[in-house]
């Protein structure tokens, strides 16, 4: 399975556990923690580029330039949520010590 096939088969009600299981079919997540610093930066660059491309696709499909909020109201900007587990990073936790357990459990408890 590749990422396009994943997108075509994903469901709105997929659980975080199912999301991670399907992602493991696309990407060997267990190997991510073994990347060197340089490889990790390239991985981040690729994922960031795909994220930006995905946002552009969402904008393209919302022809009026507004995206629905979770309660169905129209507003801008509103980025749709993810189905995968939440992984806390420096952008969300502030200056607290990082929790590296997602490198082992992929954000699942």
Tab-separated table of N, CA, C and O in Angstrom:
chain	number	residue	atom	x	y	z
A	1	UNK	N	0.849	-1.172	0.000
A	1	UNK	CA	0.000	0.000	0.000
A	1	UNK	C	0.895	1.236	0.000
A	1	UNK	O	1.915	1.271	0.664
A	2	UNK	N	0.492	2.250	-0.764
A	2	UNK	CA	1.202	3.520	-0.712
A	2	UNK	C	0.290	4.579	-0.093
A	2	UNK	O	-0.854	4.298	0.262
A	3	UNK	N	0.786	5.798	0.045
A	3	UNK	CA	0.050	6.847	0.738
A	3	UNK	C	-1.247	7.218	0.015
A	3	UNK	O	-2.257	7.498	0.662
A	4	UNK	N	-1.244	7.194	-1.299
A	4	UNK	CA	-2.469	7.492	-2.068
A	4	UNK	C	-3.510	6.406	-1.824
A	4	UNK	O	-4.692	6.702	-1.611
A	5	UNK	N	-3.099	5.139	-1.837
A	5	UNK	CA	-4.040	4.046	-1.555
A	5	UNK	C	-4.580	4.156	-0.132
A	5	UNK	O	-5.750	3.909	0.120
A	6	UNK	N	-3.719	4.533	0.816
A	6	UNK	CA	-4.147	4.744	2.189
A	6	UNK	C	-5.248	5.803	2.250
A	6	UNK	O	-6.276	5.613	2.903
A	7	UNK	N	-5.030	6.917	1.568
A	7	UNK	CA	-6.010	8.004	1.570
A	7	UNK	C	-7.346	7.557	0.993
A	7	UNK	O	-8.401	7.969	1.461
A	8	UNK	N	-7.301	6.693	-0.013
A	8	UNK	CA	-8.536	6.231	-0.649
A	8	UNK	C	-9.284	5.203	0.194
A	8	UNK	O	-10.486	5.039	0.034
A	9	UNK	N	-8.577	4.522	1.092
A	9	UNK	CA	-9.230	3.489	1.898
A	9	UNK	C	-9.494	3.925	3.331
A	9	UNK	O	-10.169	3.219	4.070
A	10	UNK	N	-8.953	5.076	3.726
A	10	UNK	CA	-9.144	5.554	5.105
A	10	UNK	C	-10.609	5.927	5.324
A	10	UNK	O	-11.292	6.358	4.403
A	11	UNK	N	-11.051	5.747	6.551
A	11	UNK	CA	-12.424	6.079	6.921
A	11	UNK	C	-12.415	7.161	7.980
A	11	UNK	O	-11.458	7.307	8.737
A	12	UNK	N	-13.513	7.925	8.040
A	12	UNK	CA	-13.620	8.997	9.028
A	12	UNK	C	-13.599	8.474	10.453
A	12	UNK	O	-13.170	9.158	11.367
A	13	UNK	N	-14.063	7.260	10.663
A	13	UNK	CA	-14.177	6.737	12.029
A	13	UNK	C	-13.031	5.802	12.406
A	13	UNK	O	-13.154	5.006	13.313
A	14	UNK	N	-11.896	5.926	11.736
A	14	UNK	CA	-10.758	5.061	12.036
A	14	UNK	C	-10.192	5.422	13.417
A	14	UNK	O	-10.081	6.585	13.765
A	15	UNK	N	-9.875	4.418	14.194
A	15	UNK	CA	-9.313	4.644	15.525
A	15	UNK	C	-7.820	4.973	15.397
A	15	UNK	O	-7.186	4.645	14.395
A	16	UNK	N	-7.244	5.615	16.412
A	16	UNK	CA	-5.799	5.867	16.377
A	16	UNK	C	-4.987	4.577	16.191
A	16	UNK	O	-3.989	4.561	15.483
A	17	UNK	N	-5.435	3.486	16.812
A	17	UNK	CA	-4.721	2.207	16.681
A	17	UNK	C	-4.765	1.705	15.240
A	17	UNK	O	-3.753	1.225	14.703
A	18	UNK	N	-5.931	1.813	14.595
A	18	UNK	CA	-6.057	1.394	13.195
A	18	UNK	C	-5.247	2.302	12.273
A	18	UNK	O	-4.654	1.848	11.292
A	19	UNK	N	-5.230	3.591	12.597
A	19	UNK	CA	-4.450	4.550	11.812
A	19	UNK	C	-2.976	4.161	11.831
A	19	UNK	O	-2.323	4.086	10.787
A	20	UNK	N	-2.444	3.894	13.031
A	20	UNK	CA	-1.032	3.522	13.159
A	20	UNK	C	-0.762	2.198	12.446
A	20	UNK	O	0.246	2.054	11.754
A	21	UNK	N	-1.653	1.237	12.564
A	21	UNK	CA	-1.475	-0.055	11.892
A	21	UNK	C	-1.400	0.133	10.379
A	21	UNK	O	-0.544	-0.460	9.713
A	22	UNK	N	-2.273	0.972	9.835
A	22	UNK	CA	-2.241	1.225	8.389
A	22	UNK	C	-0.979	1.992	7.994
A	22	UNK	O	-0.387	1.733	6.952
A	23	UNK	N	-0.557	2.958	8.837
A	23	UNK	CA	0.661	3.711	8.536
A	23	UNK	C	1.877	2.789	8.510
A	23	UNK	O	2.796	2.994	7.718
A	24	UNK	N	1.875	1.770	9.365
A	24	UNK	CA	2.986	0.811	9.374
A	24	UNK	C	3.065	0.027	8.069
A	24	UNK	O	4.130	-0.481	7.711
A	25	UNK	N	1.944	-0.081	7.343
A	25	UNK	CA	1.957	-0.744	6.037
A	25	UNK	C	2.632	0.133	4.982
A	25	UNK	O	3.141	-0.364	3.992
A	26	UNK	N	2.619	1.439	5.215
A	26	UNK	CA	3.176	2.398	4.260
A	26	UNK	C	4.628	2.735	4.579
A	26	UNK	O	5.463	2.854	3.701
A	27	UNK	N	4.897	2.908	5.866
A	27	UNK	CA	6.193	3.391	6.315
A	27	UNK	C	6.665	2.548	7.493
A	27	UNK	O	5.909	2.337	8.431
A	28	UNK	N	7.892	2.075	7.458
A	28	UNK	CA	8.392	1.295	8.594
A	28	UNK	C	8.641	2.205	9.799
A	28	UNK	O	9.767	2.633	10.063
A	29	UNK	N	7.571	2.508	10.532
A	29	UNK	CA	7.660	3.455	11.645
A	29	UNK	C	8.701	3.055	12.680
A	29	UNK	O	9.327	3.913	13.293
A	30	UNK	N	8.910	1.757	12.866
A	30	UNK	CA	9.894	1.286	13.848
A	30	UNK	C	11.307	1.766	13.519
A	30	UNK	O	12.159	1.832	14.404
A	31	UNK	N	11.564	2.095	12.261
A	31	UNK	CA	12.903	2.509	11.845
A	31	UNK	C	13.143	4.005	11.990
A	31	UNK	O	14.276	4.460	11.924
A	32	UNK	N	12.077	4.789	12.186
A	32	UNK	CA	12.224	6.241	12.265
A	32	UNK	C	13.173	6.644	13.391
A	32	UNK	O	13.997	7.541	13.226
A	33	UNK	N	13.078	5.975	14.521
A	33	UNK	CA	13.934	6.352	15.666
A	33	UNK	C	15.417	6.086	15.401
A	33	UNK	O	16.269	6.602	16.120
A	34	UNK	N	15.740	5.328	14.372
A	34	UNK	CA	17.132	5.008	14.055
A	34	UNK	C	17.751	5.968	13.044
A	34	UNK	O	18.915	5.800	12.675
A	35	UNK	N	16.999	6.971	12.606
A	35	UNK	CA	17.535	7.913	11.631
A	35	UNK	C	18.605	8.791	12.277
A	35	UNK	O	18.499	9.161	13.448
A	36	UNK	N	19.615	9.128	11.501
A	36	UNK	CA	20.629	10.070	11.977
A	36	UNK	C	20.008	11.470	12.027
A	36	UNK	O	18.902	11.690	11.520
A	37	UNK	N	20.722	12.426	12.601
A	37	UNK	CA	20.205	13.799	12.658
A	37	UNK	C	19.933	14.320	11.250
A	37	UNK	O	18.880	14.909	10.993
A	38	UNK	N	20.871	14.117	10.334
A	38	UNK	CA	20.700	14.576	8.955
A	38	UNK	C	19.503	13.887	8.293
A	38	UNK	O	18.691	14.534	7.626
A	39	UNK	N	19.395	12.573	8.479
A	39	UNK	CA	18.261	11.835	7.914
A	39	UNK	C	16.944	12.278	8.547
A	39	UNK	O	15.923	12.391	7.860
A	40	UNK	N	16.974	12.558	9.852
A	40	UNK	CA	15.777	13.042	10.539
A	40	UNK	C	15.314	14.383	9.993
A	40	UNK	O	14.114	14.616	9.839
A	41	UNK	N	16.258	15.265	9.695
A	41	UNK	CA	15.900	16.553	9.108
A	41	UNK	C	15.307	16.380	7.710
A	41	UNK	O	14.355	17.073	7.345
A	42	UNK	N	15.851	15.452	6.943
A	42	UNK	CA	15.302	15.195	5.605
A	42	UNK	C	13.906	14.570	5.719
A	42	UNK	O	13.003	14.907	4.954
A	43	UNK	N	13.731	13.669	6.687
A	43	UNK	CA	12.420	13.075	6.942
A	43	UNK	C	11.418	14.172	7.290
A	43	UNK	O	10.311	14.236	6.756
A	44	UNK	N	11.809	15.075	8.215
A	44	UNK	CA	10.945	16.188	8.601
A	44	UNK	C	10.610	17.063	7.402
A	44	UNK	O	9.463	17.488	7.225
A	45	UNK	N	11.589	17.340	6.556
A	45	UNK	CA	11.368	18.154	5.368
A	45	UNK	C	10.341	17.504	4.440
A	45	UNK	O	9.433	18.165	3.937
A	46	UNK	N	10.472	16.197	4.234
A	46	UNK	CA	9.533	15.484	3.361
A	46	UNK	C	8.122	15.494	3.942
A	46	UNK	O	7.147	15.749	3.227
A	47	UNK	N	8.015	15.232	5.240
A	47	UNK	CA	6.696	15.217	5.883
A	47	UNK	C	6.080	16.613	5.870
A	47	UNK	O	4.880	16.768	5.621
A	48	UNK	N	6.889	17.638	6.106
A	48	UNK	CA	6.382	19.012	6.081
A	48	UNK	C	5.877	19.380	4.686
A	48	UNK	O	4.839	20.031	4.542
A	49	UNK	N	6.606	18.978	3.674
A	49	UNK	CA	6.195	19.241	2.300
A	49	UNK	C	4.873	18.546	1.998
A	49	UNK	O	3.965	19.141	1.422
A	50	UNK	N	4.738	17.278	2.421
A	50	UNK	CA	3.477	16.560	2.218
A	50	UNK	C	2.337	17.216	2.991
A	50	UNK	O	1.205	17.286	2.511
A	51	UNK	N	2.615	17.704	4.194
A	51	UNK	CA	1.616	18.411	4.993
A	51	UNK	C	1.122	19.641	4.237
A	51	UNK	O	-0.084	19.873	4.126
A	52	UNK	N	2.064	20.442	3.710
A	52	UNK	CA	1.689	21.641	2.958
A	52	UNK	C	0.888	21.275	1.702
A	52	UNK	O	-0.091	21.947	1.365
A	53	UNK	N	1.297	20.217	1.021
A	53	UNK	CA	0.576	19.761	-0.165
A	53	UNK	C	-0.840	19.321	0.214
A	53	UNK	O	-1.809	19.625	-0.484
A	54	UNK	N	-0.970	18.635	1.349
A	54	UNK	CA	-2.287	18.213	1.831
A	54	UNK	C	-3.183	19.398	2.154
A	54	UNK	O	-4.378	19.396	1.836
A	55	UNK	N	-2.627	20.432	2.800
A	55	UNK	CA	-3.410	21.638	3.087
A	55	UNK	C	-3.869	22.315	1.803
A	55	UNK	O	-5.006	22.784	1.702
A	56	UNK	N	-2.987	22.356	0.810
A	56	UNK	CA	-3.361	22.941	-0.474
A	56	UNK	C	-4.495	22.144	-1.117
A	56	UNK	O	-5.441	22.723	-1.668
A	57	UNK	N	-4.431	20.821	-1.014
A	57	UNK	CA	-5.494	19.971	-1.548
A	57	UNK	C	-6.820	20.247	-0.840
A	57	UNK	O	-7.870	20.343	-1.478
A	58	UNK	N	-6.768	20.403	0.485
A	58	UNK	CA	-7.985	20.720	1.243
A	58	UNK	C	-8.544	22.061	0.781
A	58	UNK	O	-9.747	22.205	0.543
A	59	UNK	N	-7.674	23.055	0.620
A	59	UNK	CA	-8.123	24.365	0.136
A	59	UNK	C	-8.742	24.251	-1.249
A	59	UNK	O	-9.775	24.858	-1.531
A	60	UNK	N	-8.121	23.471	-2.120
A	60	UNK	CA	-8.620	23.296	-3.481
A	60	UNK	C	-10.022	22.691	-3.469
A	60	UNK	O	-10.891	23.103	-4.233
A	61	UNK	N	-10.242	21.721	-2.592
A	61	UNK	CA	-11.542	21.062	-2.528
A	61	UNK	C	-12.605	21.917	-1.853
A	61	UNK	O	-13.790	21.667	-2.018
A	62	UNK	N	-12.194	22.919	-1.094
A	62	UNK	CA	-13.121	23.879	-0.481
A	62	UNK	C	-13.079	25.136	-1.336
A	62	UNK	O	-12.392	26.085	-1.042
A	63	UNK	N	-13.830	25.120	-2.427
A	63	UNK	CA	-13.743	26.167	-3.445
A	63	UNK	C	-13.999	27.574	-2.920
A	63	UNK	O	-13.510	28.542	-3.479
A	64	UNK	N	-14.784	27.715	-1.847
A	64	UNK	CA	-15.059	29.053	-1.323
A	64	UNK	C	-13.943	29.559	-0.406
A	64	UNK	O	-14.024	30.658	0.121
A	65	UNK	N	-12.909	28.770	-0.223
A	65	UNK	CA	-11.767	29.191	0.586
A	65	UNK	C	-11.973	29.045	2.075
A	65	UNK	O	-11.096	29.373	2.851
A	66	UNK	N	-13.126	28.580	2.494
A	66	UNK	CA	-13.379	28.368	3.910
A	66	UNK	C	-13.483	26.878	4.171
A	66	UNK	O	-13.912	26.120	3.326
A	67	UNK	N	-13.101	26.492	5.357
A	67	UNK	CA	-13.150	25.087	5.714
A	67	UNK	C	-14.114	24.902	6.874
A	67	UNK	O	-14.223	25.771	7.737
A	68	UNK	N	-14.830	23.792	6.905
A	68	UNK	CA	-15.803	23.590	7.972
A	68	UNK	C	-15.123	23.369	9.320
A	68	UNK	O	-14.083	22.734	9.402
A	69	UNK	N	-15.721	23.918	10.357
A	69	UNK	CA	-15.236	23.652	11.707
A	69	UNK	C	-15.829	22.330	12.165
A	69	UNK	O	-16.737	21.801	11.529
A	70	UNK	N	-15.334	21.768	13.259
A	70	UNK	CA	-15.858	20.483	13.723
A	70	UNK	C	-17.363	20.483	13.985
A	70	UNK	O	-18.015	19.473	13.821
A	71	UNK	N	-17.933	21.652	14.344
A	71	UNK	CA	-19.376	21.692	14.615
A	71	UNK	C	-20.198	22.044	13.383
A	71	UNK	O	-21.393	22.284	13.474
A	72	UNK	N	-19.574	22.092	12.211
A	72	UNK	CA	-20.294	22.328	10.965
A	72	UNK	C	-20.423	23.783	10.578
A	72	UNK	O	-20.871	24.097	9.476
A	73	UNK	N	-20.029	24.696	11.449
A	73	UNK	CA	-20.079	26.120	11.123
A	73	UNK	C	-19.012	26.417	10.070
A	73	UNK	O	-18.009	25.735	9.956
A	74	UNK	N	-19.227	27.455	9.295
A	74	UNK	CA	-18.235	27.850	8.296
A	74	UNK	C	-17.311	28.896	8.909
A	74	UNK	O	-17.767	29.833	9.565
A	75	UNK	N	-16.038	28.709	8.754
A	75	UNK	CA	-15.075	29.666	9.280
A	75	UNK	C	-13.762	29.498	8.549
A	75	UNK	O	-13.550	28.498	7.869
A	76	UNK	N	-12.898	30.462	8.644
A	76	UNK	CA	-11.590	30.362	8.033
A	76	UNK	C	-10.582	31.012	8.968
A	76	UNK	O	-10.879	32.022	9.582
A	77	UNK	N	-9.403	30.508	9.088
A	77	UNK	CA	-9.011	29.179	8.601
A	77	UNK	C	-9.323	28.118	9.651
A	77	UNK	O	-9.332	28.405	10.830
A	78	UNK	N	-9.576	26.936	9.190
A	78	UNK	CA	-9.805	25.807	10.082
A	78	UNK	C	-9.224	24.581	9.413
A	78	UNK	O	-9.635	24.213	8.313
A	79	UNK	N	-8.251	23.979	10.033
A	79	UNK	CA	-7.592	22.812	9.458
A	79	UNK	C	-8.237	21.562	10.023
A	79	UNK	O	-8.368	21.417	11.232
A	80	UNK	N	-8.654	20.651	9.172
A	80	UNK	CA	-9.273	19.415	9.667
A	80	UNK	C	-8.337	18.647	10.588
A	80	UNK	O	-7.116	18.712	10.447
A	81	UNK	N	-8.909	17.922	11.524
A	81	UNK	CA	-8.121	17.160	12.481
A	81	UNK	C	-7.550	15.892	11.869
A	81	UNK	O	-7.833	15.535	10.735
A	82	UNK	N	-6.770	15.215	12.666
A	82	UNK	CA	-6.151	13.976	12.229
A	82	UNK	C	-6.846	12.793	12.884
A	82	UNK	O	-7.522	12.950	13.888
A	83	UNK	N	-6.689	11.647	12.308
A	83	UNK	CA	-7.243	10.430	12.888
A	83	UNK	C	-6.213	9.688	13.718
A	83	UNK	O	-6.540	8.785	14.451
A	84	UNK	N	-4.961	10.048	13.562
A	84	UNK	CA	-3.908	9.368	14.295
A	84	UNK	C	-3.812	9.854	15.730
A	84	UNK	O	-4.461	10.826	16.116
A	85	UNK	N	-3.000	9.199	16.532
A	85	UNK	CA	-2.830	9.619	17.923
A	85	UNK	C	-2.084	10.946	18.001
A	85	UNK	O	-1.278	11.272	17.135
A	86	UNK	N	-2.348	11.719	19.037
A	86	UNK	CA	-1.664	12.993	19.257
A	86	UNK	C	-0.261	12.719	19.777
A	86	UNK	O	-0.076	11.927	20.697
A	87	UNK	N	0.716	13.373	19.191
A	87	UNK	CA	2.100	13.255	19.640
A	87	UNK	C	2.580	14.648	20.019
A	87	UNK	O	2.659	15.543	19.176
A	88	UNK	N	2.840	14.840	21.298
A	88	UNK	CA	3.269	16.125	21.835
A	88	UNK	C	4.680	16.439	21.361
A	88	UNK	O	5.579	15.582	21.421
A	89	UNK	N	4.902	17.669	20.902
A	89	UNK	CA	6.220	18.096	20.435
A	89	UNK	C	6.553	19.447	21.039
A	89	UNK	O	5.759	20.025	21.780
A	90	UNK	N	7.701	19.973	20.704
A	90	UNK	CA	8.133	21.271	21.211
A	90	UNK	C	7.127	22.361	20.832
A	90	UNK	O	6.982	23.360	21.529
A	91	UNK	N	6.375	22.173	19.754
A	91	UNK	CA	5.391	23.170	19.336
A	91	UNK	C	4.154	23.168	20.226
A	91	UNK	O	3.445	24.158	20.302
A	92	UNK	N	3.888	22.056	20.906
A	92	UNK	CA	2.678	21.961	21.731
A	92	UNK	C	2.962	21.881	23.224
A	92	UNK	O	2.100	22.226	24.018
A	93	UNK	N	4.129	21.438	23.639
A	93	UNK	CA	4.370	21.252	25.075
A	93	UNK	C	5.114	22.416	25.704
A	93	UNK	O	5.311	22.444	26.909
A	94	UNK	N	5.602	23.357	24.920
A	94	UNK	CA	6.363	24.460	25.483
A	94	UNK	C	7.767	24.016	25.841
A	94	UNK	O	8.383	23.243	25.118
A	95	UNK	N	8.240	24.452	26.996
A	95	UNK	CA	9.623	24.168	27.385
A	95	UNK	C	9.755	22.941	28.273
A	95	UNK	O	10.806	22.694	28.822
A	96	UNK	N	8.685	22.194	28.446
A	96	UNK	CA	8.750	20.984	29.261
A	96	UNK	C	9.679	19.964	28.621
A	96	UNK	O	9.988	20.019	27.431
A	97	UNK	N	10.118	19.025	29.425
A	97	UNK	CA	10.979	17.946	28.921
A	97	UNK	C	10.213	17.097	27.915
A	97	UNK	O	9.043	16.780	28.129
A	98	UNK	N	10.859	16.701	26.807
A	98	UNK	CA	10.175	15.863	25.814
A	98	UNK	C	9.914	14.452	26.329
A	98	UNK	O	10.663	13.936	27.155
A	99	UNK	N	8.841	13.877	25.846
A	99	UNK	CA	8.488	12.489	26.144
A	99	UNK	C	8.763	11.697	24.875
A	99	UNK	O	8.057	11.857	23.874
A	100	UNK	N	9.788	10.869	24.892
A	100	UNK	CA	10.195	10.131	23.697
A	100	UNK	C	9.448	8.813	23.514
A	100	UNK	O	9.753	8.057	22.598
A	101	UNK	N	8.463	8.530	24.357
A	101	UNK	CA	7.726	7.267	24.221
A	101	UNK	C	7.038	7.107	22.862
A	101	UNK	O	6.901	5.975	22.394
A	102	UNK	N	6.608	8.202	22.172
A	102	UNK	CA	6.016	7.993	20.853
A	102	UNK	C	6.974	7.335	19.848
A	102	UNK	O	6.532	6.744	18.870
A	103	UNK	N	8.285	7.425	20.109
A	103	UNK	CA	9.221	6.739	19.230
A	103	UNK	C	9.136	5.223	19.399
A	103	UNK	O	9.573	4.474	18.542
A	104	UNK	N	8.551	4.791	20.501
A	104	UNK	CA	8.385	3.359	20.779
A	104	UNK	C	6.947	2.919	20.529
A	104	UNK	O	6.698	1.909	19.904
A	105	UNK	N	5.988	3.747	21.029
A	105	UNK	CA	4.583	3.321	20.948
A	105	UNK	C	3.765	4.124	19.935
A	105	UNK	O	2.548	3.955	19.869
A	106	UNK	N	4.401	5.012	19.169
A	106	UNK	CA	3.761	5.783	18.093
A	106	UNK	C	2.621	6.652	18.591
A	106	UNK	O	1.672	6.919	17.867
A	107	UNK	N	2.668	7.094	19.844
A	107	UNK	CA	1.639	7.951	20.397
A	107	UNK	C	0.476	7.213	21.016
A	107	UNK	O	-0.435	7.813	21.549
A	108	UNK	N	0.519	5.878	20.955
A	108	UNK	CA	-0.539	5.075	21.559
A	108	UNK	C	-0.150	4.773	22.994
A	108	UNK	O	1.015	4.557	23.304
A	109	UNK	N	-1.112	4.739	23.866
A	109	UNK	CA	-0.797	4.447	25.272
A	109	UNK	C	-0.870	2.976	25.558
A	109	UNK	O	-1.399	2.195	24.912
